[in-house]
Amino acid sequence: MNVTPESRICVLGLGSMGLGMAGSLLGKGFSVAGFDPNPVAMERFSELGGQTAADPATAARGADVVICVVVNAAQTEAALFGPEGAVQSMAPGGTVISCATMAPDAARELGARCGEMGFGYLDAPISGGAARAASGELTIMASGAPELFVGLRPVLDAIAAKVYELGAEPGIGAAFKVVNQLLAGVHIAAACEAITFAKAMDLDISKVYEVISASAGNSWMFENRVPHILEGDYTPRSAVNIFTKDLGIVADIGRGLDFPTPIAATALQMFVMTAASGMGRDDDASVARMIARIAGLELPGMEH
């Protein structure tokens, strides 16, 4: 299956990442249908010029490519194989691009089920955040049959600046993403701890951000997340619950391999504590608010 400008694309999951990806595809001239259970997301997609649908099966009717940008393996399975799942109405020989972070075993199982039904399956988790999704500059860590990469190249180029071809079997891409999420979760937790530690020492945290961003202690997550803290804006670009899930996957895999992950385990507990404090659906920088509450500190946006 070779994608052409006439190919029909379906995007399932129109959150911050999926909406950006759908917008990038529309900007490249593709016909894109989509579904999300959130009416607000559907409205935003429609405003971009997308075709909304009442369920995944309707959105995927006749689609050559279905891009599934949901939260986890369970949601991916439901979107594809549920009672109103996409596979029942896709074009014969079409391909699923699965972008959710999940355990490698889950990706292998989903890939096998698609293969049994005659569909291609690209295990293609994504990284880069909402801004890069909207600009078509994501990083994709993908694995699947080599011919899929060739046939899907116009779609992949529309949504990503970097596409890593990591192997022929589903599950490899998922494993790479788990490594990424281990680091991302640890870096967010460390950034939140560091900026709150600075507050405890009565430092100007805006100046701390400026200095650390230009110093060896900087990380992409520090540079990206600390502005949310400085602005007191915890609108979820990426929610706390994402990392309770993803670092939970890290913990499960480590346990299965008899491999210790003590730093990731500590970060996981920081996210769990934040979720338990009622902030699970807030931005993952809310870990800083959780620490501040324990320490009796006030960060921006907490002055009440």
C-alpha positions as a printed Julia matrix, in Angstrom:
304×3 Matrix{Float64}:
   0.0     0.0    0.0
   1.55    3.25  -1.2
   0.12    6.49   0.14
  -0.81    9.1   -2.45
  -2.37   12.57  -2.11
  -5.72   10.88  -2.77
  -5.33    8.44   0.12
  -7.81    8.68   2.96
  -6.33    9.16   6.42
  -8.07    8.63   9.76
  -6.8     9.94  13.09
  -8.24    8.4   16.25
  -7.53   10.51  19.33
  -7.54   14.28  18.83
  -5.86   15.4   22.02
  -2.89   17.74  21.99
  -0.75   15.32  19.99
  -3.36   13.8   17.69
  -4.89   17.15  16.83
  -1.49   18.54  15.88
  -0.73   15.52  13.73
  -4.12   15.74  12.02
  -3.54   19.44  11.37
  -0.14   18.71   9.83
  -1.7    16.14   7.51
  -4.46   18.53   6.49
  -1.8    21.16   5.79
  -0.12   18.73   3.38
  -3.36   18.3    1.46
  -4.52   14.95   2.79
  -8.17   14.16   3.34
  -8.39   13.47   7.06
 -11.3    12.11   9.11
 -11.11   11.82  12.86
 -12.78   10.82  16.09
 -12.37   11.7   19.74
 -14.87   11.21  22.57
 -14.24   14.81  23.66
 -16.64   17.15  21.78
 -14.26   20.09  22.25
 -11.48   18.2   20.49
 -13.85   17.32  17.67
 -14.84   20.96  17.28
 -11.22   22.05  17.07
 -10.52   19.38  14.48
 -13.5    20.51  12.42
 -12.25   24.09  12.56
  -8.98   22.9   11.01
 -10.92   21.39   8.1
 -11.13   17.8    9.25
 -14.1    15.5    8.81
 -15.59   14.48  12.16
 -17.31   11.17  12.78
 -19.49    9.63  15.47
 -17.22    6.68  16.24
 -13.92    5.08  15.14
 -15.55    2.81  12.56
 -17.25    5.75  10.84
 -14.08    7.82  10.91
 -12.09    4.95   9.4
 -14.56    4.09   6.64
 -12.49    3.53   3.52
  -9.32    4.79   5.19
  -6.01    3.66   3.77
  -4.18    4.69   6.95
  -5.51    4.81  10.51
  -3.31    6.71  12.97
  -4.19    5.79  16.54
  -3.04    8.5   18.98
  -4.67    7.39  22.22
  -3.27    6.93  25.73
  -2.46    3.25  26.13
  -2.76   -0.29  24.81
  -6.3    -0.78  26.14
  -7.56    2.34  24.36
  -5.72    1.3   21.18
  -7.38   -2.11  21.27
 -10.81   -0.55  21.83
 -10.35    1.99  19.04
  -9.27   -0.68  16.58
 -11.14   -3.84  17.61
 -14.03   -2.68  19.81
 -17.71   -2.88  18.8
 -17.29    0.32  16.78
 -13.62   -0.27  16.02
 -11.77    1.05  13.02
 -10.64   -2.24  11.49
 -14.17   -3.21  10.48
 -14.38   -0.35   7.98
 -10.81    0.36   6.83
  -9.87   -0.06   3.19
  -8.61   -3.58   2.41
  -4.85   -3.77   2.81
  -4.74   -0.55   4.84
  -2.26    0.18   7.59
  -2.56    1.08  11.27
   0.03    3.47  12.71
  -0.09    2.94  16.48
   1.36    5.84  18.49
   0.4     5.08  22.1
   3.08    4.27  24.65
   2.64    0.64  25.66
   4.56   -2.45  26.71
   6.34   -4.21  23.82
   4.26   -7.37  24.32
   1.08   -5.37  23.8
   2.42   -3.87  20.57
   3.35   -7.33  19.3
  -0.13   -8.65  20.07
  -1.88   -5.75  18.35
   0.41   -6.1   15.34
  -0.37   -9.8   15.08
  -4.11   -9.19  15.22
  -3.89   -6.59  12.46
  -1.78   -8.95  10.37
  -4.33  -11.75  10.73
  -6.94   -9.4    9.26
  -4.74   -8.37   6.34
  -3.74   -4.96   7.67
  -0.27   -3.55   8.11
   0.79   -2.38  11.56
   3.48    0.16  12.29
   4.5     0.29  15.95
   5.24    4.01  15.99
   5.34    5.78  19.35
   5.98    9.51  19.18
   7.91   12.14  21.1
   8.25   15.89  20.92
   5.22   17.45  22.59
   2.19   19.32  21.32
   4.1    22.16  19.66
   6.14   19.8   17.51
   3.05   17.76  16.7
   1.38   20.91  15.39
   4.41   21.86  13.3
   4.9    18.35  11.89
   8.26   17.94  13.62
   7.76   14.94  15.89
  10.24   12.15  16.47
   8.84    8.73  15.6
  10.42    5.54  17.0
   8.99    2.95  14.65
   9.21   -0.72  13.87
   7.37   -2.79  11.31
   7.73   -4.39   7.91
  10.23   -2.47   5.73
   7.7    -2.0    2.94
   5.43   -0.11   5.32
   8.03    2.61   5.79
   8.3     3.0    2.03
   4.55    3.12   1.43
   3.82    5.42   4.35
   6.65    7.88   3.7
   4.39   10.82   2.66
   2.36   10.46   5.87
   5.42   10.05   8.08
   7.12   13.05   6.49
   4.01   15.16   7.1
   4.0    14.54  10.84
   7.64   14.01  11.78
  11.05   15.59  11.44
  12.77   12.33  12.38
  11.54    8.81  11.71
  13.72    6.07  13.15
  13.32    2.68  11.47
  14.2     0.39  14.36
  13.37   -3.09  13.14
  10.94   -5.26  11.23
   8.84   -6.45  14.18
   6.24   -4.55  16.23
   7.37   -4.13  19.82
  10.81   -2.71  19.09
   9.48    0.81  18.69
   7.5     0.4   21.91
  10.64   -0.69  23.77
  12.58    2.36  22.57
   9.73    4.61  23.73
   9.76    3.01  27.18
  13.44    3.92  27.51
  12.58    7.48  26.48
   9.77    7.64  29.03
  12.03    6.43  31.82
  14.29    9.4   31.14
  11.46   11.86  30.52
   9.71   10.99  33.79
  12.91   11.18  35.8
  13.85   14.5   34.22
  10.43   16.04  34.92
  10.51   14.87  38.53
  14.07   16.19  38.93
  13.19   19.53  37.35
  10.22   19.94  39.69
  12.32   19.03  42.71
  15.1    21.4   41.68
  12.93   24.46  41.11
  11.03   23.86  44.37
  14.35   23.38  46.19
  15.39   26.76  44.81
  12.16   28.25  46.16
  12.9    26.74  49.59
  16.21   28.62  49.56
  14.27   31.82  48.78
  15.88   32.24  45.36
  14.29   34.09  42.46
  13.05   31.03  40.59
  12.73   32.95  37.32
  16.42   33.76  37.55
  17.16   30.14  38.51
  15.41   29.06  35.33
  17.46   31.49  33.26
  20.75   30.39  34.77
  20.14   26.63  34.77
  18.81   26.7   31.21
  22.24   27.97  30.15
  24.19   25.58  32.39
  25.2    21.94  32.52
  22.28   20.99  34.78
  19.76   21.84  32.08
  17.56   19.23  30.41
  14.91   19.44  27.7
  12.28   18.76  30.34
  13.62   21.44  32.7
  13.57   23.97  29.88
  10.11   22.91  28.72
   8.26   22.32  32.01
   9.62   24.93  34.41
   7.91   27.78  32.47
   4.58   26.13  33.34
   5.57   26.41  37.01
   6.74   30.02  36.68
   3.44   30.94  35.03
   1.35   28.95  37.51
  -0.32   27.36  34.48
  -1.05   23.66  34.94
  -3.3    23.25  31.92
  -2.44   19.7   30.86
  -0.13   19.59  27.87
   0.91   16.19  29.2
  -0.9    14.98  32.3
   0.5    13.52  35.51
  -1.43   10.32  34.85
   0.56    9.74  31.66
   3.65    9.18  33.76
   1.98    7.07  36.41
   1.17    4.8   33.43
   4.49    5.02  31.58
   6.77    4.69  34.59
   4.5     1.87  35.73
   5.34    0.11  32.44
   9.03    0.68  33.16
   8.59   -0.86  36.62
   6.73   -3.87  35.23
   9.34   -4.55  32.57
  12.19   -4.12  35.04
  10.55   -6.56  37.44
  10.09   -9.09  34.64
  13.75   -8.79  33.66
  15.06   -8.82  37.24
  16.51   -5.43  36.38
  16.55   -2.69  39.04
  15.16    0.75  38.18
  15.53    2.63  41.49
  15.63    6.18  40.07
  12.6     5.57  37.83
  10.82    3.97  40.79
  11.33    7.09  42.88
  10.06    9.28  40.06
   7.02    7.0   39.69
   6.16    7.5   43.35
   6.42   11.27  42.92
   3.86   11.14  40.12
   1.64    8.77  42.11
   1.77   11.16  45.09
   0.83   14.05  42.8
  -2.1    12.09  41.37
  -3.19   11.11  44.89
  -3.2    14.82  45.74
  -5.94   15.34  43.15
  -3.74   16.55  40.29
  -3.66   13.44  38.11
  -5.28   15.2   35.14
  -3.23   18.37  35.5
   0.03   19.14  33.73
   2.87   16.86  34.78
   4.77   19.89  36.11
   2.27   19.65  38.99
   4.85   17.45  40.71
   6.35   20.79  41.78
   3.05   21.78  43.43
   2.94   18.48  45.28
   6.46   19.03  46.64
   5.65   22.64  47.52
   2.58   21.61  49.51
   4.58   19.11  51.52
   7.28   21.7   52.19
   4.81   24.49  53.03
   5.9    26.62  50.07
   3.94   28.73  47.61
   4.74   28.59  43.93
   3.03   30.84  41.35
  -0.63   29.95  41.07
  -0.77   28.62  44.65
  -1.3    31.94  46.41
  -4.67   31.04  47.92
